[in-house]
mmCIF file of C-alpha atoms in Angstrom:
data_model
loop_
_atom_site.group_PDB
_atom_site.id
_atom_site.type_symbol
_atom_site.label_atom_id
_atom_site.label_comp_id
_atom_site.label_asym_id
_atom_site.label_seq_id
_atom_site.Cartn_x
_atom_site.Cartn_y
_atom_site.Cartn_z
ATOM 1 C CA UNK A 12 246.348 10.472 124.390
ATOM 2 C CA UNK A 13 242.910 11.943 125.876
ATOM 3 C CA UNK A 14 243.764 11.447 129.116
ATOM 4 C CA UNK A 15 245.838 14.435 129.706
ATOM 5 C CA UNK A 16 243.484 16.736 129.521
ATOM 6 C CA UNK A 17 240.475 16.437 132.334
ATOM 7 C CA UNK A 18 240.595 20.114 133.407
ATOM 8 C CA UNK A 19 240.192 18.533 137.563
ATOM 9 C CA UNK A 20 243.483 16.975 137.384
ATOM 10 C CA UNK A 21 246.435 18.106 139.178
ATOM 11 C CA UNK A 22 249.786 18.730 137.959
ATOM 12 C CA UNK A 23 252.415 16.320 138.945
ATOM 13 C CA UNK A 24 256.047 16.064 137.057
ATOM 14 C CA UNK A 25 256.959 13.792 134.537
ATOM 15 C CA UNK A 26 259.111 11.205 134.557
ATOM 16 C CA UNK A 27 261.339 12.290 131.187
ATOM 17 C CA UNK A 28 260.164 15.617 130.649
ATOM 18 C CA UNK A 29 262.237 16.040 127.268
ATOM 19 C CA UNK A 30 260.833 13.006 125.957
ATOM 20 C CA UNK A 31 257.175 14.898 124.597
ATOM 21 C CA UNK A 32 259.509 17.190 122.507
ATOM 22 C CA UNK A 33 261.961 14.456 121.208
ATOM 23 C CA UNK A 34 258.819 12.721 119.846
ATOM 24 C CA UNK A 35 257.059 16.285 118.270
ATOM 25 C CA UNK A 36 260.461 16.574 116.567
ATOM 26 C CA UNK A 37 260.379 13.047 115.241
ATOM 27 C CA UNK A 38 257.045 12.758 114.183
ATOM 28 C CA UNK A 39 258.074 16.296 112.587
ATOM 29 C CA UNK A 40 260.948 14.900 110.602
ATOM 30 C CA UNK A 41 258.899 11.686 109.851
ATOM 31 C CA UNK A 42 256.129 14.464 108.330
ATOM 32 C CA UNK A 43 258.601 16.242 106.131
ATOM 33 C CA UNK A 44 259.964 12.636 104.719
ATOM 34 C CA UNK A 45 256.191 12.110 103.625
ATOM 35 C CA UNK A 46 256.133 15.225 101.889
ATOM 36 C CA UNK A 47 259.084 14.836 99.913
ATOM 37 C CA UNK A 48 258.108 11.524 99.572
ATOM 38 C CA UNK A 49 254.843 11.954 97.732
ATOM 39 C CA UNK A 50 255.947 15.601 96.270
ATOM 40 C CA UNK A 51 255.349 14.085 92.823
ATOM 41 C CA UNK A 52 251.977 12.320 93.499
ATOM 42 C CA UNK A 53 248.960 13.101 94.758
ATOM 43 C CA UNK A 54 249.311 13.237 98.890
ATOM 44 C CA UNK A 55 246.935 11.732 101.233
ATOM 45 C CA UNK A 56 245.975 15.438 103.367
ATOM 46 C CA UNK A 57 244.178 13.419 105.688
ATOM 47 C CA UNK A 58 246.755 11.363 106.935
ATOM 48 C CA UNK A 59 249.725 14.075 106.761
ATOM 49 C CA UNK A 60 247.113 16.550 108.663
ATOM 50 C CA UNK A 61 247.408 13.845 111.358
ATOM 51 C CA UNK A 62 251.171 13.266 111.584
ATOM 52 C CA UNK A 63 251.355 17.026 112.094
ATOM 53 C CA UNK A 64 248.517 16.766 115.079
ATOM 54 C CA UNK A 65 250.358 13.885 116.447
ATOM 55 C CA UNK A 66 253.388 16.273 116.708
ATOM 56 C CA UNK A 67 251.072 19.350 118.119
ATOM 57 C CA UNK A 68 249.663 17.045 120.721
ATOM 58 C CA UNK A 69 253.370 15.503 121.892
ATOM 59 C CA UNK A 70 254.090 19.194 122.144
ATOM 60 C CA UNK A 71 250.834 19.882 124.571
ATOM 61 C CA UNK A 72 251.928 16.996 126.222
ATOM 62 C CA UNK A 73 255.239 18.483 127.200
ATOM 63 C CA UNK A 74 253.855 21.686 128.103
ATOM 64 C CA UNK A 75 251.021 20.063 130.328
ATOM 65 C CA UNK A 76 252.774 17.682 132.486
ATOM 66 C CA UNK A 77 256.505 18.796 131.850
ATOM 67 C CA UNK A 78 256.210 22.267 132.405
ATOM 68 C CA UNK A 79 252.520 22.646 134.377
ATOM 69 C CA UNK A 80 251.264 25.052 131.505
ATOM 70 C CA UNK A 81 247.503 24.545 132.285
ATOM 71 C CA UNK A 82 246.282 26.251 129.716
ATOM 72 C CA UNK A 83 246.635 24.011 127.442
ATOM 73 C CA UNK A 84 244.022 22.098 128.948
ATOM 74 C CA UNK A 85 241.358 24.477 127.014
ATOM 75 C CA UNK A 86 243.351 23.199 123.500
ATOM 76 C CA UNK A 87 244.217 19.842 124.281
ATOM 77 C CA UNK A 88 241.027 18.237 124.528
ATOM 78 C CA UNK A 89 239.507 19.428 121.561
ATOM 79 C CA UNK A 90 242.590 18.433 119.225
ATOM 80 C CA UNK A 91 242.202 14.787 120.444
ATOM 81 C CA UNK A 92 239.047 15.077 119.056
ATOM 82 C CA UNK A 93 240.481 15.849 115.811
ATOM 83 C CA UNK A 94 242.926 12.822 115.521
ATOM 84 C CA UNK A 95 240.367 10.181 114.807
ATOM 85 C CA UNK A 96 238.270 11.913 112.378
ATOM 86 C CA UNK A 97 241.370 12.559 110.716
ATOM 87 C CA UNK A 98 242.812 8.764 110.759
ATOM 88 C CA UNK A 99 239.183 7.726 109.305
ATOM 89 C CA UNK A 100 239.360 10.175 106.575
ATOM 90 C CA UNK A 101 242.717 9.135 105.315
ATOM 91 C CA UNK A 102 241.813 5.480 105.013
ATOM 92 C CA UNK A 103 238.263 6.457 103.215
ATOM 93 C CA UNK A 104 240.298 8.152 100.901
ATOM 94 C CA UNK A 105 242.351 4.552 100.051
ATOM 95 C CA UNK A 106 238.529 2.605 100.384
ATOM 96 C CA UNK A 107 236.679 4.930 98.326
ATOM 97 C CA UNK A 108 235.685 7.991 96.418
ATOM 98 C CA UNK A 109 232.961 10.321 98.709
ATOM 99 C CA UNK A 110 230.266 11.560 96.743
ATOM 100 C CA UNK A 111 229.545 14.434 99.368
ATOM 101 C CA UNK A 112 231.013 17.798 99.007
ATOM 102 C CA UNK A 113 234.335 18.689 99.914
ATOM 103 C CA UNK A 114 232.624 21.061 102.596
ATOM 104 C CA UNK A 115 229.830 18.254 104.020
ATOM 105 C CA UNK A 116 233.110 16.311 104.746
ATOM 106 C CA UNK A 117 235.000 18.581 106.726
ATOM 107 C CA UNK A 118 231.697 19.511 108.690
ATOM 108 C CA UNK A 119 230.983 16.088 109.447
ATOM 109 C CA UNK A 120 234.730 14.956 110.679
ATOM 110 C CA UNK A 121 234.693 18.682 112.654
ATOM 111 C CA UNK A 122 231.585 17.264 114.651
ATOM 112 C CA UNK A 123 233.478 15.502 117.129
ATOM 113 C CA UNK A 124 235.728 18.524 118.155
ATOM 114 C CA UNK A 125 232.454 20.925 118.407
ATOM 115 C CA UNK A 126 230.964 18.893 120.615
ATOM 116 C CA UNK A 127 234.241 18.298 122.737
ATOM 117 C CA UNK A 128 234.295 22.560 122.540
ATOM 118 C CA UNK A 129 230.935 22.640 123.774
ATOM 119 C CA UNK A 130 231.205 20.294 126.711
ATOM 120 C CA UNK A 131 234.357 22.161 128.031
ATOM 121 C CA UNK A 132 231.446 25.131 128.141
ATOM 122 C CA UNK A 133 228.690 23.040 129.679
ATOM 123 C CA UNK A 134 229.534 19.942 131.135
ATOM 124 C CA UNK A 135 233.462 19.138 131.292
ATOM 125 C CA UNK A 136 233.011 16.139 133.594
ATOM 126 C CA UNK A 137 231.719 14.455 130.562
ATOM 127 C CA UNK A 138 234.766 15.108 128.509
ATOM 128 C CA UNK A 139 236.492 12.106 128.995
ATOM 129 C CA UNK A 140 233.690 9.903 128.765
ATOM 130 C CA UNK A 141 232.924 11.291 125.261
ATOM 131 C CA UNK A 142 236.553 11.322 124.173
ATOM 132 C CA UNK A 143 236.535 7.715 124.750
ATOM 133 C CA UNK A 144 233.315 7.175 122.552
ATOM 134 C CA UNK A 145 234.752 9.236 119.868
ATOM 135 C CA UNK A 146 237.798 7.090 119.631
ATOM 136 C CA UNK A 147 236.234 3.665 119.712
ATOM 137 C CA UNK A 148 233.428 4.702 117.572
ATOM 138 C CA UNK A 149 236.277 5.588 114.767
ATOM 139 C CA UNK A 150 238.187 3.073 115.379
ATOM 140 C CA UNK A 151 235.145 0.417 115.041
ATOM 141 C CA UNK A 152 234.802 2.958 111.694
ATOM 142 C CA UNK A 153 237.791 2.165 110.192
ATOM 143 C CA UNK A 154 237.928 -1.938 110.883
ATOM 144 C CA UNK A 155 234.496 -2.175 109.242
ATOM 145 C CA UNK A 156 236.221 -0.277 106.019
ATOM 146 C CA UNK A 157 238.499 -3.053 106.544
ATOM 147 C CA UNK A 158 236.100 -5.580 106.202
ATOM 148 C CA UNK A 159 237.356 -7.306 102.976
ATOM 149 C CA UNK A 160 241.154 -6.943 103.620
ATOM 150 C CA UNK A 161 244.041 -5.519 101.746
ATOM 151 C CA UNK A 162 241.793 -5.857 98.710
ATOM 152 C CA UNK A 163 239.286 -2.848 100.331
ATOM 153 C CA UNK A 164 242.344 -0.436 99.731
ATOM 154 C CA UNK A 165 240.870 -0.486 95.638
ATOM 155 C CA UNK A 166 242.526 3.249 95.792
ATOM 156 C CA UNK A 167 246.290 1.659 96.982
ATOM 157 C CA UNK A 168 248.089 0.530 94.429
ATOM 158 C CA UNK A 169 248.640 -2.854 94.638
ATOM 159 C CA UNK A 170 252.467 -2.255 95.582
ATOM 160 C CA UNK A 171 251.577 -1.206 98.783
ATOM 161 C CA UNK A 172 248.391 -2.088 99.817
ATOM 162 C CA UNK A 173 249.173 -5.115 101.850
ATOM 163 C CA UNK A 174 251.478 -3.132 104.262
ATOM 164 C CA UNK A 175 248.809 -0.177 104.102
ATOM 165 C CA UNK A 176 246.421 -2.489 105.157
ATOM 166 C CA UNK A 177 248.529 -3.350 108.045
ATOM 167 C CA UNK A 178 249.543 -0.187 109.190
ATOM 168 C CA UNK A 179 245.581 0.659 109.162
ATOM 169 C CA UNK A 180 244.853 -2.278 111.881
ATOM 170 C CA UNK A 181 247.954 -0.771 113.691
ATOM 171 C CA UNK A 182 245.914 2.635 113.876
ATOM 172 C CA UNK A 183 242.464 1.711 114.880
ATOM 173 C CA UNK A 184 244.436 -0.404 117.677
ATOM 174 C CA UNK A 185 246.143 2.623 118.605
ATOM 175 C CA UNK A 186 242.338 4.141 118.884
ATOM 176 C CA UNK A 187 241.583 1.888 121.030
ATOM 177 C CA UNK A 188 244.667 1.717 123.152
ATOM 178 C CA UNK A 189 244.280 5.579 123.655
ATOM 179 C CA UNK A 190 240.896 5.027 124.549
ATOM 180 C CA UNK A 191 241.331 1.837 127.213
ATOM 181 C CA UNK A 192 244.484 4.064 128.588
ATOM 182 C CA UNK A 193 241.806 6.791 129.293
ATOM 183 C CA UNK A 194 239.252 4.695 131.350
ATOM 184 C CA UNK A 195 242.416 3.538 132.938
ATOM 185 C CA UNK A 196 243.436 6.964 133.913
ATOM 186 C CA UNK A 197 240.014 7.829 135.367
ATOM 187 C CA UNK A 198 239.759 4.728 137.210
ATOM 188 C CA UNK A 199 243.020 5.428 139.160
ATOM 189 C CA UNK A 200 241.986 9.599 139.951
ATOM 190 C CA UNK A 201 238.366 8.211 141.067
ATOM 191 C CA UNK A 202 239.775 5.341 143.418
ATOM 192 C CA UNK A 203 243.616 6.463 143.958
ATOM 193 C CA UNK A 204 243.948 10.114 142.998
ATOM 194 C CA UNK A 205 245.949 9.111 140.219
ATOM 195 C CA UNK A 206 248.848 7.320 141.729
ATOM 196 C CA UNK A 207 249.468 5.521 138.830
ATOM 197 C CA UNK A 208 248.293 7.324 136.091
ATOM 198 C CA UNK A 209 250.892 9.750 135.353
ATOM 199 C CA UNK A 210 253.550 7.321 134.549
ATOM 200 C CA UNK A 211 251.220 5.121 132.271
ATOM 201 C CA UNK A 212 250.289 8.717 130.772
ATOM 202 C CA UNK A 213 253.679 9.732 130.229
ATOM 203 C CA UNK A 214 254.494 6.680 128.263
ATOM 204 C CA UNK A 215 251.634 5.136 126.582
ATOM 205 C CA UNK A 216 250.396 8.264 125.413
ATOM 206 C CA UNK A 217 253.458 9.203 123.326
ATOM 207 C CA UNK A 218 253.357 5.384 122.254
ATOM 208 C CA UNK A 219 250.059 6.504 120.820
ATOM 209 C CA UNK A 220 250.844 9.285 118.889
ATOM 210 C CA UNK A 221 254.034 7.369 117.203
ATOM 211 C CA UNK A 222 251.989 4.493 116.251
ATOM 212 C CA UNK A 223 249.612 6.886 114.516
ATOM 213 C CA UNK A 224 252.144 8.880 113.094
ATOM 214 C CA UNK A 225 254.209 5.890 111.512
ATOM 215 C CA UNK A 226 251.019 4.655 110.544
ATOM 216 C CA UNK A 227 250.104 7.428 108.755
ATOM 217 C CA UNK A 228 253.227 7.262 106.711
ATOM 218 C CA UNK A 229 252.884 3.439 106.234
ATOM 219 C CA UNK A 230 249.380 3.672 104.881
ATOM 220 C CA UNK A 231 249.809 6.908 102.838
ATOM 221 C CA UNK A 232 252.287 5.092 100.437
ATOM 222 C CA UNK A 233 250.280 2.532 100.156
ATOM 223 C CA UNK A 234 250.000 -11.129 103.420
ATOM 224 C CA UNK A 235 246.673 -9.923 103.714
ATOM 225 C CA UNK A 236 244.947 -12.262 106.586
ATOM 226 C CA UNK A 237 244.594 -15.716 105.401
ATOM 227 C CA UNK A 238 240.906 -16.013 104.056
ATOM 228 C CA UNK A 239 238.222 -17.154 106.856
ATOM 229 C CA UNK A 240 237.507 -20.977 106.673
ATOM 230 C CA UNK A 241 233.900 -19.803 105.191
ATOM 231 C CA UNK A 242 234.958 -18.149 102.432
ATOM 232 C CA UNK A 243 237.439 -20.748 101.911
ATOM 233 C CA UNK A 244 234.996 -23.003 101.536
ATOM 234 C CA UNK A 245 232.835 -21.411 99.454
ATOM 235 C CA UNK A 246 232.798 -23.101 95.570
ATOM 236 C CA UNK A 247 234.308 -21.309 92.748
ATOM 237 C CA UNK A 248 231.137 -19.831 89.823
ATOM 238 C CA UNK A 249 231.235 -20.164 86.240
ATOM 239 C CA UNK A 250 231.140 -16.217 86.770
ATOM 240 C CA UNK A 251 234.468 -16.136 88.707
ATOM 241 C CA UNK A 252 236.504 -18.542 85.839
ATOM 242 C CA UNK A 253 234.748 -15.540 82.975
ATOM 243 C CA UNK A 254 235.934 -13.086 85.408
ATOM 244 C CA UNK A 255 239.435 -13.800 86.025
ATOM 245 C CA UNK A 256 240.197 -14.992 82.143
ATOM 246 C CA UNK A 257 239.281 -11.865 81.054
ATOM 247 C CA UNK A 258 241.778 -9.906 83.936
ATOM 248 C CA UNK A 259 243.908 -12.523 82.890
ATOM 249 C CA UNK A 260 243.569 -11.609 79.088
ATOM 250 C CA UNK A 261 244.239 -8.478 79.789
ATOM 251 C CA UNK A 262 247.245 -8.320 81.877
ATOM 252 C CA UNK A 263 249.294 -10.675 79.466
ATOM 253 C CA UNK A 264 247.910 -8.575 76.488
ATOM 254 C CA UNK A 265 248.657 -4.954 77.772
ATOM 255 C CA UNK A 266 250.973 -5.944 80.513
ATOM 256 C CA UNK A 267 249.181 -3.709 82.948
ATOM 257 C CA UNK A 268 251.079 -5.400 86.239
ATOM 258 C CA UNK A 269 253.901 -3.131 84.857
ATOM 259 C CA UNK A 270 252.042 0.054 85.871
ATOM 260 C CA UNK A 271 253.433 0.668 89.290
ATOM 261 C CA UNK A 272 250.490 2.523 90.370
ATOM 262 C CA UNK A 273 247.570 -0.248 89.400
ATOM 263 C CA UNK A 274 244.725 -0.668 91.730
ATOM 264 C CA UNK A 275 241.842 -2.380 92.090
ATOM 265 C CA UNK A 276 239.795 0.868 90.892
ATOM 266 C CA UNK A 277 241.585 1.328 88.011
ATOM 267 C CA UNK A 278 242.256 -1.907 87.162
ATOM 268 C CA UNK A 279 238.440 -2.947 87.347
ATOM 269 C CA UNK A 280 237.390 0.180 84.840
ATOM 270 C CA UNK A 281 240.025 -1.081 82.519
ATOM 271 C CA UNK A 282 238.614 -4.867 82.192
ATOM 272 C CA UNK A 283 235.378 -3.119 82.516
ATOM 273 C CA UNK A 284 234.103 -5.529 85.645
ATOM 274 C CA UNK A 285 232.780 -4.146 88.786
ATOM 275 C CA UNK A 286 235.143 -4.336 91.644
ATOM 276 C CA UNK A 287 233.461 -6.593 94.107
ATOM 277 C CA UNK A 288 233.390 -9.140 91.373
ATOM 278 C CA UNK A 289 236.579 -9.118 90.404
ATOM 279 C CA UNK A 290 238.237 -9.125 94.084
ATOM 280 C CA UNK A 291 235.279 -11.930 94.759
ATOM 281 C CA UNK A 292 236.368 -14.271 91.897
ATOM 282 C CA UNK A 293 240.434 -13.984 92.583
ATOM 283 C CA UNK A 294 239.986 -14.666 96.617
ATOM 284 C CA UNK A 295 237.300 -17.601 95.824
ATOM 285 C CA UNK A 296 238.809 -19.473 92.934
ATOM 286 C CA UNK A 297 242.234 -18.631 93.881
ATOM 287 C CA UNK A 298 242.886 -18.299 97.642
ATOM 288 C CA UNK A 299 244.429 -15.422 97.391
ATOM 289 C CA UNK A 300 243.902 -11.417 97.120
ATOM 290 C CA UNK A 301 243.993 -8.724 94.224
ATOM 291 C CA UNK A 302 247.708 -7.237 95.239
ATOM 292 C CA UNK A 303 248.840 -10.882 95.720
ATOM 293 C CA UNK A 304 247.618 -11.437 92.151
ATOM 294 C CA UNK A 305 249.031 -8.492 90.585
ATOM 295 C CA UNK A 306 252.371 -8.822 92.032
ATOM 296 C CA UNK A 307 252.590 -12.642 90.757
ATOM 297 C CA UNK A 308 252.624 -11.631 87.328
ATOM 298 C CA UNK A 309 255.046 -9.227 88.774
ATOM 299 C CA UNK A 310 257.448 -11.834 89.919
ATOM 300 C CA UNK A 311 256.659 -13.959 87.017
ATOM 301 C CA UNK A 312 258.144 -11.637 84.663
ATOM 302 C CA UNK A 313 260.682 -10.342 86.596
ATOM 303 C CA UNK A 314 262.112 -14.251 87.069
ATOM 304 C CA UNK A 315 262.428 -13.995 82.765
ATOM 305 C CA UNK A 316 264.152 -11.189 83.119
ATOM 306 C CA UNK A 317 266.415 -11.967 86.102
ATOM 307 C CA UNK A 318 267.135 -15.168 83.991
ATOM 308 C CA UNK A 319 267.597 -13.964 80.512
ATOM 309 C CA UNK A 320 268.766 -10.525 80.617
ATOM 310 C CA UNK A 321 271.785 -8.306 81.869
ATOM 311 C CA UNK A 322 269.478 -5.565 83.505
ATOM 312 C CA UNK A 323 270.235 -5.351 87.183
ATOM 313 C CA UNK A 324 267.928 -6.149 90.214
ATOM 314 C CA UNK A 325 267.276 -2.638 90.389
ATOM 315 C CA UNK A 326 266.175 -2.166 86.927
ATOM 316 C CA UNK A 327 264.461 -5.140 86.397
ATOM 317 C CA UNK A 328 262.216 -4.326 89.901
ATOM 318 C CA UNK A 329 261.097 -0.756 88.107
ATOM 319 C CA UNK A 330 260.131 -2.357 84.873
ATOM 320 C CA UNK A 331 257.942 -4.977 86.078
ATOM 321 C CA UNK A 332 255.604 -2.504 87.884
ATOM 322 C CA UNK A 333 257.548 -2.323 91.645
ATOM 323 C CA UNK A 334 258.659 0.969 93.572
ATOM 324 C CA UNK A 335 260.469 -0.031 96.538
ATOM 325 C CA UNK A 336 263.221 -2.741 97.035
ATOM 326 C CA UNK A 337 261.588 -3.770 100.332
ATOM 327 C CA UNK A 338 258.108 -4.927 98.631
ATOM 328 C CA UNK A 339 259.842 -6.609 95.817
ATOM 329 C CA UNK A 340 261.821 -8.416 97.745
ATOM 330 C CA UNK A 341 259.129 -9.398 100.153
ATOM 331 C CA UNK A 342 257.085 -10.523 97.101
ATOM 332 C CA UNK A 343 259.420 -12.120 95.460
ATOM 333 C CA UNK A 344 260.208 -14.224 98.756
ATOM 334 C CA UNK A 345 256.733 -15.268 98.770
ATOM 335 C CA UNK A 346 256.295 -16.217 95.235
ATOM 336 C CA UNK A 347 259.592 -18.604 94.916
ATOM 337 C CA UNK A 348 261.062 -18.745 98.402
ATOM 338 C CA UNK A 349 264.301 -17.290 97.064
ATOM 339 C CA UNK A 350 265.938 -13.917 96.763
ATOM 340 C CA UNK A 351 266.355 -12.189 93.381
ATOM 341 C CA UNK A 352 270.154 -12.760 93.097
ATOM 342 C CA UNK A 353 269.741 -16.034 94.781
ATOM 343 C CA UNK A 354 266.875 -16.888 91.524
ATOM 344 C CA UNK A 355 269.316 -15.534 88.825
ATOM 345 C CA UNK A 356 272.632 -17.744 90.208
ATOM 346 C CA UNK A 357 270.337 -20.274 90.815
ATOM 347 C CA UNK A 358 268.860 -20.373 86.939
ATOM 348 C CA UNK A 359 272.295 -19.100 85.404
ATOM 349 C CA UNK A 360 270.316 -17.035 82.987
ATOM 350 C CA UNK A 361 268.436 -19.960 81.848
ATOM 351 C CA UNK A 362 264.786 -20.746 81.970
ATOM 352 C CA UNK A 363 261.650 -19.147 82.070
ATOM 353 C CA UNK A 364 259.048 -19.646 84.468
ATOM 354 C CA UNK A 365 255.433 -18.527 83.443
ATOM 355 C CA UNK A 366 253.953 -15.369 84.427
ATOM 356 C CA UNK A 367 250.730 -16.751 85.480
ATOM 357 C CA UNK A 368 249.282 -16.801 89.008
#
């Protein structure tokens, strides 16, 4: 992605040149999906602000090395500058609440692009170099957000936070692709005068920006890693059994798995428990994490009703808290091994196995 746009390089033609403006249009399409998507929920800005760069920077792409418009080199660099300040911000947003000002945030992810802007003033040899620090340093960002798992996406509902969590790693590796690519790129101008470069730059680079865009998507809707052998073998507390009977307590009393947009934030203010304790307690004691939990009691109900009721697969997968087909069947895979017409035909609308985890 970044290394398009050293200002010393020469213009050579690319291999496809539609194929930068097939992928703006796609990664435009994939944008407007989102939208209407999330039209009746709160959207993630962040992460459609950087489906629409990825789409811009195809586009400068094209123009640079399809066409030999150098002036985009003046843009170019500073928008990659903008892409992983942008990927960062949307997975905060799923971590945690900022308590800084709307404006301190902006000014703070902008930082990266000033300074870009500056060195193509004073000092573009350097431009690369600190492209390459800017996306590694983000992308180290975001996998130390990721720390704890799927269970650090306490904003996700549980639905989706397993393949957010995913399509998260998939980003920061796409960082850090971009930025390897880069050194790569430099490498072959300084000792070959870039005999190799352009082809790697006319593919990888667009392989970039599609991973980040259908990343974006992924993680905006929002099997976690198994568990390392240390915290596997840490012993369960008193504290974690008085944690997780009280979640317990609550989710067979109010039924709260059936709220399709339960996460960990919301579900630790209504048990009144702080979050690290409760996601501490369910991956110690039970070996398993927060969404994995939720969805259990999911399953578990939706089995009763799958067994003992009429209501189609359909129905029964919107009562019991789930959005999409492709997560309740994935969970319900997990939990019993089976598919949900495969569980009803198999208990002939008899039997009731227990909601607990």
């Amino acid at each position: 992605m970044m290394a398009i746009y050293s200002p010393l390089r020469s213009y050579q033609a690319m291999l496809f040149v539609p194929l930068p403006f097939v992928v703006a249009l796609l990664l435009l399409v994939l944008f407007v999906t989102v939208l209407r998507r999330d039209e009746e929920t709160q959207p993630n800005r962040p992460f459609l602000a950087l489906i629409l760069l990825a789409v811009l920077q195809s586009v400068l792409s094209g123009l640079r090395w399809g066409y030999g418009v150098q002036a985009v080199g003046v843009i170019a660099p500073v928008t990659a500058a903008m892409v992983p300040p942008l990927a960062y911000a949307g997975v905060s947003r799923l971590v945690r609440t900022s308590r800084r000002p709307l404006a301190a945030r902006i000014a703070l992810h902008a930082v990266p692009a000033a300074v870009i802007l500056l060195l193509m003033v004073v000092w573009r040899d350097v431009i690369d170099i600190a492209l390459v620090l800017v996306f590694v340093g983000y992308a180290l960002a975001i996998l130390l957000l990721m720390r704890p798992g799927a269970d650090a996406l306490r904003l996700a509902p549980f639905e989706g936070a397993v393949p957010a969590y995913r399509a998260i790693i998939f980003a920061a590796a796409a960082l850090c692709l971009s930025a390897s690519v880069d050194i790569f790129v430099f490498l072959d101008f300084t000792w070959t005068h870039g005999e190799h470069a352009l082809t790697l730059i006319s593919v990888s680079n667009l392989a970039v920006l599609v991973i980040l865009g259908i990343a974006a998507a992924a993680a905006s809707r929002s099997r976690a890693p198994a568990e390392t052998m240390e915290a596997a073998l840490k012993l369960e507390t008193t504290e974690d059994k008085e944690t997780i009977a009280t979640v317990d307590a609550l989710m067979e009393a109010k039924r709260l798995y059936r709220d399709a947009n339960l996460n960990l934030d919301r579900l630790a203010r209504k048990a009144g428990i702080p979050i690290r304790q409760i996601s501490t307690a369910i991956n110690r004691a039970m070996d398993k994490n927060v969404s994995q939990y939720v969805n259990d009691y999911r399953i578990g109900e939706a089995c009763r009703l799958l067994a003992s009721t009429q209501k189609s697969v359909t129905e029964v997968m919107f009562e019991v808290g789930f959005q999409t087909k492709s997560n309740f069947n994935r969970e319900f895979r997990r939990v019993t091994d089976m598919t949900p017409l495969a569980w009803r035909q198999k208990k002939g609308g008899a039997g009731f196995p227990p909601v607990s985890s």
